[in-house]
Coordinates of C-alpha atoms and ligand atoms in Angstrom, one line a residue:
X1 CA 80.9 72.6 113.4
X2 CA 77.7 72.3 115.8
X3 CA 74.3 73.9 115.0
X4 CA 72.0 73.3 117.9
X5 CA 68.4 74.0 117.4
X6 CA 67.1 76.5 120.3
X7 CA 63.7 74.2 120.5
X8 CA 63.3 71.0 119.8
X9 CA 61.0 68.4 119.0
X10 CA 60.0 66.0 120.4
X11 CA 58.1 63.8 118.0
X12 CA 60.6 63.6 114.8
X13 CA 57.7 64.3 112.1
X14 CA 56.6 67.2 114.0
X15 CA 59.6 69.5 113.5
X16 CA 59.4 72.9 114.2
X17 CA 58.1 75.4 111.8
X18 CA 59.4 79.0 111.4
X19 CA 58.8 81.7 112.6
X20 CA 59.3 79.3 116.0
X21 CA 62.3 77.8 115.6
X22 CA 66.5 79.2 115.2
X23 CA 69.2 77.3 115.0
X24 CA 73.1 78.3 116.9
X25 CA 75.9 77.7 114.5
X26 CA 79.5 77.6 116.3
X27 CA 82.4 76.8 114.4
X28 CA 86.0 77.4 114.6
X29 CA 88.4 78.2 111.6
X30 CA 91.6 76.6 112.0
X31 CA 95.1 78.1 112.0
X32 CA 97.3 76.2 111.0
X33 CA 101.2 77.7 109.5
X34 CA 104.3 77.2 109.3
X35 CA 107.4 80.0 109.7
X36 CA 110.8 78.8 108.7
X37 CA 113.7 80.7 108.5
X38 CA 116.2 79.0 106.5
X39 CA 119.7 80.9 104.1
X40 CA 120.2 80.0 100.8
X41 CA 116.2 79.2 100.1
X42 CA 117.0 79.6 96.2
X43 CA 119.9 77.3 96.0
X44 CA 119.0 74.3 94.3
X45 CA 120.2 71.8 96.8
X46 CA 118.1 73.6 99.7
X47 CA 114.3 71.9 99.2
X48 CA 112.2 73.9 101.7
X49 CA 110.6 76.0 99.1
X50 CA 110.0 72.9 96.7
X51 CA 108.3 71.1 98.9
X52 CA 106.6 74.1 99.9
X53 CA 105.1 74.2 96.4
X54 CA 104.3 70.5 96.7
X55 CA 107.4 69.5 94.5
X56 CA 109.1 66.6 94.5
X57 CA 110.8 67.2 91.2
X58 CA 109.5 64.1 89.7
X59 CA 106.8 65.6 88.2
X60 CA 106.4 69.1 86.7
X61 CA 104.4 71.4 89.0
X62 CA 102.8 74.8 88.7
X63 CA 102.8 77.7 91.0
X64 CA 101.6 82.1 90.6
X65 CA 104.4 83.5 91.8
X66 CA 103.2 87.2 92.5
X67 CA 106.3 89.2 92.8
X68 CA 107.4 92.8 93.8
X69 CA 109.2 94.1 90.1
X70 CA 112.1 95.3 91.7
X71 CA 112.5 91.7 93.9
X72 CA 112.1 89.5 90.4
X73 CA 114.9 92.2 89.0
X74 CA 117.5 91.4 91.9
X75 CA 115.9 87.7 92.1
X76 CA 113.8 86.8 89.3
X77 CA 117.0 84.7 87.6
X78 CA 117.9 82.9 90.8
X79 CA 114.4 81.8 91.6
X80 CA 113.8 80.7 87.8
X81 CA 117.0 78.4 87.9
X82 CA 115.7 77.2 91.4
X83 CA 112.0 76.4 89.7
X84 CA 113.7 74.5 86.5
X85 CA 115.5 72.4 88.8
X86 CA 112.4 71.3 90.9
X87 CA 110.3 71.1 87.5
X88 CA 108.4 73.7 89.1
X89 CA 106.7 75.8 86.2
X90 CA 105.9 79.5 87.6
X91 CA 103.7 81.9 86.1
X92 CA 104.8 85.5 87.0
X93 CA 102.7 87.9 88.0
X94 CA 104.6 91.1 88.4
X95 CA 103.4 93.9 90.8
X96 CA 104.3 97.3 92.4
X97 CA 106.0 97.0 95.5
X98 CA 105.3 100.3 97.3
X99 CA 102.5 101.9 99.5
X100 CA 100.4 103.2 96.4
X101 CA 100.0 99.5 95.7
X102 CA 97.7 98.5 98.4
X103 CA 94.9 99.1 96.3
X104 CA 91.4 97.0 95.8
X105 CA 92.2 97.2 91.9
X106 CA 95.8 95.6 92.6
X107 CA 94.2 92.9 94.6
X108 CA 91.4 92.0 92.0
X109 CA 94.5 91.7 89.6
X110 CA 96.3 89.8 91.1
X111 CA 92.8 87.5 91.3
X112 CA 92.6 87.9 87.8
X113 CA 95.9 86.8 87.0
X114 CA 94.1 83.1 89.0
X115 CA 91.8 83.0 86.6
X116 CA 93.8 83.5 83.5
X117 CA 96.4 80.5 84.6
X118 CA 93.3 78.3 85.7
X119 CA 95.2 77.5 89.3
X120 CA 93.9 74.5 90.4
X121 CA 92.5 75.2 93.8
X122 CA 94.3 73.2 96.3
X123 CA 97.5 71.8 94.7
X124 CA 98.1 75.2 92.9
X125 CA 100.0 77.8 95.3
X126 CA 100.2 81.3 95.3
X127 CA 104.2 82.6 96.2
X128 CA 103.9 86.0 97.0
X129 CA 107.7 87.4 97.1
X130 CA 108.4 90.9 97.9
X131 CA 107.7 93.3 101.3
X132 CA 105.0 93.8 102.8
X133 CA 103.1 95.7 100.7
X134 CA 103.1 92.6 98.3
X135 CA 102.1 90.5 101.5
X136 CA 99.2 92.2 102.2
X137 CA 97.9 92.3 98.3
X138 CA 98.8 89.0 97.7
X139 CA 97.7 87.8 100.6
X140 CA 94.3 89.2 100.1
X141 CA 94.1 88.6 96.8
X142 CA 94.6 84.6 97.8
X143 CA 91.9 85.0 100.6
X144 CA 89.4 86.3 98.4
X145 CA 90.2 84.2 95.7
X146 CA 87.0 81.8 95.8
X147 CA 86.9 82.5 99.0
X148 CA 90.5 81.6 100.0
X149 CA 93.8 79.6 98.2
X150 CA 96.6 78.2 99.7
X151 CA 99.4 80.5 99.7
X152 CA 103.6 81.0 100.3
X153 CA 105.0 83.9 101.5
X154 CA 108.6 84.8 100.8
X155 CA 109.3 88.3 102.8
X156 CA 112.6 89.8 101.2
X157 CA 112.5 92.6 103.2
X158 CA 113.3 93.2 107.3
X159 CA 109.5 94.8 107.6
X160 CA 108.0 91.3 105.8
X161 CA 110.5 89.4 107.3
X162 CA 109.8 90.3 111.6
X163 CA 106.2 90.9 111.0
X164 CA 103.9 91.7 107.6
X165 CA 104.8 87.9 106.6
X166 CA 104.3 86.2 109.4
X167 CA 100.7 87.0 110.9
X168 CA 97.9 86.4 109.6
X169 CA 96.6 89.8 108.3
X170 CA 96.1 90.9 104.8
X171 CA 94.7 94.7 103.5
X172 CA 94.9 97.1 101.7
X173 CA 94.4 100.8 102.3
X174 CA 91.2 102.9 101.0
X175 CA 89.9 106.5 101.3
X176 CA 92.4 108.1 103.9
X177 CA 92.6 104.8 105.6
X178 CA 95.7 102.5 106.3
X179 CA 94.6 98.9 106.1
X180 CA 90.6 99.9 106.2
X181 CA 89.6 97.0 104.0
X182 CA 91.3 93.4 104.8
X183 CA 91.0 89.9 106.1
X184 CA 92.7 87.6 108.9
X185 CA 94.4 84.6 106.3
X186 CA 97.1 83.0 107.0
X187 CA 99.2 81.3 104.5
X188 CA 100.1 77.7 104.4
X189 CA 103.9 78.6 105.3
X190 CA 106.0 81.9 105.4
X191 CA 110.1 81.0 104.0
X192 CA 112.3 83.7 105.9
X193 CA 115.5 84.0 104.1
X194 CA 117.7 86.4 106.1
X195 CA 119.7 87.0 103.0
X196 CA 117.2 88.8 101.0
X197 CA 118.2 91.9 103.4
X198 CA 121.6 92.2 101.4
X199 CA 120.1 94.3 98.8
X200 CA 117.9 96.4 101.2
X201 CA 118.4 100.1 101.8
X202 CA 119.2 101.2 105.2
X203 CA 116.2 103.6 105.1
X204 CA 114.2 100.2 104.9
X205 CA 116.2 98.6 107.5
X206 CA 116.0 100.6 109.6
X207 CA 111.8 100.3 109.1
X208 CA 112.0 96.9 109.9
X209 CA 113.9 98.0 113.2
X210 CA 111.4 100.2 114.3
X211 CA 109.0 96.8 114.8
X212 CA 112.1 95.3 116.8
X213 CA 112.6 98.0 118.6
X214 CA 108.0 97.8 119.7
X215 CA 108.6 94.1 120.5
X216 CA 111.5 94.8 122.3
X217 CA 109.4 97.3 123.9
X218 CA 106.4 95.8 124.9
X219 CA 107.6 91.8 125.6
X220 CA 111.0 91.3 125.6
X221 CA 113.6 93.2 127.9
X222 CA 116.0 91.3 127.2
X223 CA 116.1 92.0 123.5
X224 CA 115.9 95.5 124.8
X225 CA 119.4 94.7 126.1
X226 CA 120.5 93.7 123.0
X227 CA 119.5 95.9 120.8
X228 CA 121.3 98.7 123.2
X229 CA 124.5 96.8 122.6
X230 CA 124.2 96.1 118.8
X231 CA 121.8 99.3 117.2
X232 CA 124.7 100.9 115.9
X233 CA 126.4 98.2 113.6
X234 CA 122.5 97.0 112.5
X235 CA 122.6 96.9 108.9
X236 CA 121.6 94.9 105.9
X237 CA 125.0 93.1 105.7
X238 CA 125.0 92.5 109.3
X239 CA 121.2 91.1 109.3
X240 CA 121.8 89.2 106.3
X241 CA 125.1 87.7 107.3
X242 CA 123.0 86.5 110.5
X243 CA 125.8 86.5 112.8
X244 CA 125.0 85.8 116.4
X245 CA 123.6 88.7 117.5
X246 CA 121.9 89.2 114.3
X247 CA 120.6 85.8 114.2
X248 CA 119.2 86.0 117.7
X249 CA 117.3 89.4 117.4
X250 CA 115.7 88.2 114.2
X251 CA 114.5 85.0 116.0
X252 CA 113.2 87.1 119.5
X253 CA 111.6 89.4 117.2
X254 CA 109.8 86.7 115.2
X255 CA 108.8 84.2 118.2
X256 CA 107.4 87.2 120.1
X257 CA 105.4 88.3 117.1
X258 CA 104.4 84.9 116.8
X259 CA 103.3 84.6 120.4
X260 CA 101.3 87.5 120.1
X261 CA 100.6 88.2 117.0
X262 CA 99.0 91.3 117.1
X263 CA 101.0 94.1 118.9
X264 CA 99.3 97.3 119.0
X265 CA 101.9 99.2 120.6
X266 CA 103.1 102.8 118.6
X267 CA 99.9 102.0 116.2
X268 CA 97.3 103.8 117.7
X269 CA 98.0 107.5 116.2
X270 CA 100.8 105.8 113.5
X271 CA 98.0 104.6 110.9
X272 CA 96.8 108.6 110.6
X273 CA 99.7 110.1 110.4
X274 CA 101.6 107.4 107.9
X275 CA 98.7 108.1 104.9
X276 CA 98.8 112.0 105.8
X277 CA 102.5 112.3 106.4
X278 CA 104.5 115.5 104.4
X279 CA 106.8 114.4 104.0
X280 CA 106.1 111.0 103.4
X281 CA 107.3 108.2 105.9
X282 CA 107.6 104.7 105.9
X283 CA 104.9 102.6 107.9
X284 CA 107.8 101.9 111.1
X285 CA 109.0 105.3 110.8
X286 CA 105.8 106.3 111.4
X287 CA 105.4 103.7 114.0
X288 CA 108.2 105.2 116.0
X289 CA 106.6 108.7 115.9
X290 CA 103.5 106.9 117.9
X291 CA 106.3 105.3 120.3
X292 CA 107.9 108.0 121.2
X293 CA 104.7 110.2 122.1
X294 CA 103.3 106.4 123.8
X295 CA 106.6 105.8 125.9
X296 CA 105.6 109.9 127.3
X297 CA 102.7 108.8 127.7
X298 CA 103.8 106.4 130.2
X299 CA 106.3 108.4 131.6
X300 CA 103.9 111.1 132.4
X301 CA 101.5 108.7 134.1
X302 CA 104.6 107.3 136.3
X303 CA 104.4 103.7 134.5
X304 CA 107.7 104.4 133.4
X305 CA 110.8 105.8 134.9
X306 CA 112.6 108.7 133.5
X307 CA 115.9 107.0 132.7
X308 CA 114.1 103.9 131.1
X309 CA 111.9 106.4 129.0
X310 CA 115.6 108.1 128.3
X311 CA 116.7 104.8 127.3
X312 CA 114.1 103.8 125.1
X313 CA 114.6 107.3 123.0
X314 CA 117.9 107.1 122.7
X315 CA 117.7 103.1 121.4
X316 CA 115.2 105.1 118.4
X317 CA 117.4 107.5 117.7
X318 CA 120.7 105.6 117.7
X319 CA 118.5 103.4 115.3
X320 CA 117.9 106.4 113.0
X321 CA 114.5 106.3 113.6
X322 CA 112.2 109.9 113.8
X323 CA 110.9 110.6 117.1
X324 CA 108.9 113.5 115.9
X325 CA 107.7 115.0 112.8
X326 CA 105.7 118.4 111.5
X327 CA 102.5 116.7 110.5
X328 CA 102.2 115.0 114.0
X329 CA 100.3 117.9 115.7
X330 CA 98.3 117.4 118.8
X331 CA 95.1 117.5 116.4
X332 CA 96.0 114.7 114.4
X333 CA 96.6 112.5 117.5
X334 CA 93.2 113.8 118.6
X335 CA 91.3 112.4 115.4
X336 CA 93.8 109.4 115.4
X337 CA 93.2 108.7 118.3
X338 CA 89.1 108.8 117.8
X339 CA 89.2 106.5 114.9
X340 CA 91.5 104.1 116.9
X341 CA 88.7 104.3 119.2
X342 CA 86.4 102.8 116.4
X343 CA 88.7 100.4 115.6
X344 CA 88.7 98.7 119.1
X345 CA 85.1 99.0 119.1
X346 CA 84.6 102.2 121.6
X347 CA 87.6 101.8 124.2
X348 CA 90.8 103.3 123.8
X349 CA 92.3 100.3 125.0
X350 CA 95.8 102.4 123.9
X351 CA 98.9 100.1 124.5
X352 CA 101.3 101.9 127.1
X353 CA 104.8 100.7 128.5
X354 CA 104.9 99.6 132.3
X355 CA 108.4 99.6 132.7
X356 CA 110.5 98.4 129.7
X357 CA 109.4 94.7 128.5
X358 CA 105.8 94.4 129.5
X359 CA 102.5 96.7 128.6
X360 CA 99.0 97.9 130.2
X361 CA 96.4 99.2 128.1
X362 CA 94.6 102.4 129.0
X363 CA 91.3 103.7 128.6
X364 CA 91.3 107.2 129.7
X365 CA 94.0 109.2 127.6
X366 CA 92.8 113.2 127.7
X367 CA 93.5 115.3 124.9
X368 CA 95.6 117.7 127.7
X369 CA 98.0 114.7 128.6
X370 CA 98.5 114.0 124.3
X371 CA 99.8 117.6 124.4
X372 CA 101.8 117.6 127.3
X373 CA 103.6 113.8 126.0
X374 CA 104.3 115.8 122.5
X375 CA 105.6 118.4 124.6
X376 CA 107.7 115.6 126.0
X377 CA 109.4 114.4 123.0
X378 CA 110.0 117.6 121.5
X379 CA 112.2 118.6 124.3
X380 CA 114.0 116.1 124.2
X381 CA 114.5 116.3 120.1
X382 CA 117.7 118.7 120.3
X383 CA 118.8 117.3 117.0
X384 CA 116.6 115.1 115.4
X385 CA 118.5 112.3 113.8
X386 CA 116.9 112.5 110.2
X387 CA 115.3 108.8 108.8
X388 CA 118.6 107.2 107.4
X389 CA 116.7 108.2 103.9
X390 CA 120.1 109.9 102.7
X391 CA 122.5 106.6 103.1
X392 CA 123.2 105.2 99.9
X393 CA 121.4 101.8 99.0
X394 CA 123.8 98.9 99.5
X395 CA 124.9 97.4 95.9
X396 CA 122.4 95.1 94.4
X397 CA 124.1 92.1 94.3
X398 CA 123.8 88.5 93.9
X399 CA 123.0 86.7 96.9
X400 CA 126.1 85.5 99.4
X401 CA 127.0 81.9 99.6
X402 CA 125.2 79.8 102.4
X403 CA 127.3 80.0 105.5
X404 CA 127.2 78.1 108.5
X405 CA 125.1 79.4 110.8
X406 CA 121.2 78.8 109.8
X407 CA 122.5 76.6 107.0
X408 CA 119.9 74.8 107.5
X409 CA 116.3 75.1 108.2
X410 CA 115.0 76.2 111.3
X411 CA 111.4 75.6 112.5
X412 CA 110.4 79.0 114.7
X413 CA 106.7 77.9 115.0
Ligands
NAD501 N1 99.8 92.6 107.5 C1 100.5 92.9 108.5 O1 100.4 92.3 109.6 C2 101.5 94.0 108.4 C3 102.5 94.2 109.4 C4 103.5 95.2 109.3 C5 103.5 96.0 108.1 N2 102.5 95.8 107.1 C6 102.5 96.5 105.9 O2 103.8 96.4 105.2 C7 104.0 97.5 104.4 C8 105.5 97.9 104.5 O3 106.3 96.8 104.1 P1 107.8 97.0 103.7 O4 108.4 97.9 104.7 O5 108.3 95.6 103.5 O6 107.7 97.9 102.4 P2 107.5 97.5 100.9 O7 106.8 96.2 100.7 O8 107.0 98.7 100.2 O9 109.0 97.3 100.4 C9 109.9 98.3 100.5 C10 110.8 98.5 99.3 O10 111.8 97.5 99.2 C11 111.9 96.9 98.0 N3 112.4 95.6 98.2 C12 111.7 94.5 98.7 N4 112.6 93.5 99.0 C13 113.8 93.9 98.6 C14 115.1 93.4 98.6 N5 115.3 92.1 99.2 N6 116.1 94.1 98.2 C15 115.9 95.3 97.7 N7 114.8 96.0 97.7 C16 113.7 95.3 98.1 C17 110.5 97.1 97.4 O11 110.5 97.0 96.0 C18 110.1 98.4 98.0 O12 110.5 99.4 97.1 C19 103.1 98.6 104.9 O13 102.0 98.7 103.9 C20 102.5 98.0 106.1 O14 101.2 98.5 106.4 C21 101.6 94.8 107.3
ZN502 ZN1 103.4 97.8 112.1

């Protein structure tokens, strides 16, 4: 840090008084993380998340693991045996893992539950374990926390996995507000296990996707490619087997994040219409509603070709993703579409496809053109593929044995 006073003095017992003198303080935070992706992060013989906690297994160490319910029910035995064996001594802390969550009151909790184990400041981590509404609480939780903890994330899910647990935002929402009150805090690591995504639904899979699909989208036409030749057999077992395909979506989706780290493409009108939805939808089905009506968007402005706007519909829809839904009226995108403006501090700055794999921002979007790009996507929704809500959860199982691929841990950044 460097404070440089605006006057100075020449004579050193002469100094200044106020209401004469200011001082310019510049400082830079560091950020400093590390994203792993490694399988079988619970085995006892694999040490990433040990060391991690700053165990050695030579002496007993202690650790807040704050923990979606349903994860600790599918994983709560696994990662105990894995503590035991480290001599790592966890206190649970137990939260709701869904979008009602995000609340201030669940983020002071989770604070509380700090204060009640006495975690030592430094030494003492916080593992939060769970989606990404747990990554955002938890994450907030440990930012606020005497003004900021070390802290682990462990995404189980594909969302937490390509994107809530690897940035370095935390929130929650308030009023009618996705995300309104948050911080930037990155955690000391994020531990991607690919194998978490046995047990997910394909409704939540297919969530994740819809992140892919904006990366894809925006930075990487190559992964484009891919995910055109693999969207139909993408499912939990497939992801969490990490196969080669699998294995190098997961990676092109997680370096591009990483490169960029915030994306805003298909969130300008998604944050709206996710809190008001009816029915409900998940945060990246929502986030493919705002695609599809962006990628019009740029098709009606000639940045992007018909076929390549055909192509990028289809991709969502072979994905099972909604391109359109009834609370998505030309009025909500209106008003979404003001707040975003308030958001990026008075420009539109809206995120727009130029051609499949890179993105311009534009400043000029009239509420005529959001109407004819609705227009757009309704035509070309002759059938709309529902959300794959209806597919039947994949069994909750124990997790598979560690196979070869990723069998050991891989460093992304
Ligand atoms: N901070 C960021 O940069 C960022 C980025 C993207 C999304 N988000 C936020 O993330 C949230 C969505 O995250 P999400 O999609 O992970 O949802 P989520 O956290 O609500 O989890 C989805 C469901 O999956 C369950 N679950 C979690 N892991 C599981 C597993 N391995 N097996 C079976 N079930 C499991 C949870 O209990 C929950 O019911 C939204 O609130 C969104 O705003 C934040
Ligand atoms: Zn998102």
């Amino acid at each position: 840090m460097t404070s440089t006073p605006h006057r100075q003095s020449s004579a050193v017992l002469d100094v200044p008084k106020p209401p004469d003198l200011s001082w310019h303080v510049q400082a830079r935070l560091p950020v400093d993380y590390e994203v792993v992706i490694t399988r079988g992060l619970l085995s006892e013989g694999n040490g990433v998340l040990a060391r991690a906690c700053g165990s050695d297994a030579t002496a007993p160490t202690r650790c807040l693991v704050v923990i979606d319910q349903t994860v600790a029910g599918l994983y709560g035995d696994a990662l105990q045996a894995y503590f035991s064996a480290w001599r790592i001594e966890p206190v649970w802390k137990l939260v709701r893992g869904d979008e009602g969550a995000k609340t201030l009151a669940h983020a002071v909790e989770i604070t509380e539950a700090m204060t009640e184990m006495g975690i030592l400041r430094r030494t003492e981590k916080v593992v939060a374990v769970g989606g990404g509404v747990v990554m955002d609480i938890a994450g907030l939780a440990a930012s606020l926390y005497r003004r900021g903890v070390p802290y682990i994330r462990i995404p189980t899910t594909l969302m937490g996995q390509i994107d809530a647990g690897i940035g370095v935002k935390t929130g929650i929402n308030h009023g009618q507000h996705k995300n309104r009150l948050g911080t930037y805090c990155a955690p000391e690591a994020t531990l991607i296990d690919p194998e978490f995504l046995f047990t997910q639904d394909q409704r939540h899979v297919t969530n994740g996707v819809a992140e892919i699909v904006k990366m894809a989208l925006v930075k990487d036409a190559a992964l484009f490619e891919l995910l055109e030749r693999s969207i139909r057999g993408l499912d939990a077992e497939t992801l969490a087997s990490c196969g080669p395909d699998a294995r190098e979506i997961l990676s092109r989706a997680i370096a591009g994040m990483l490169h960029e780290l915030a994306v805003d493409f298909g969130h300008t009108f998604s944050p709206a219409l996710e809190l008001r939805a009816d029915p409900p939808l998940l945060h990246g089905e929502a986030v493919a509603v705002d695609m599809a009506v962006s990628l019009a968007l740029a098709h009606n402005r000639g940045m992007l070709s018909t076929p390549d706007a055909e192509r990028a519909l289809t991709l969502m829809r072979s994905a099972g993703l909604p391109l359109t839904h009834p609370t998505f009226t030309v009025e909500l995108l209106a008003r979404a579409l003001e707040d975003t403006v308030k958001h990026r501090d008075g420009l539109q700055r809206v995120p727009l496809t130029q051609g499949i794999g890179t993105v311009e921002f534009v400043n000029d979007l009239s509420a005529e053109e959001l109407a004819r790009a609705v227009a757009f996507v309704a035509e070309r929704v002759i059938s709309e593929v529902p959300p794959a809500a209806a597919s039947a959860p994949a069994p909750a199982g124990q997790m598979r044995a560690i196979g070869e691929e990723f069998s050991d841990s891989e460093h992304v950044a």
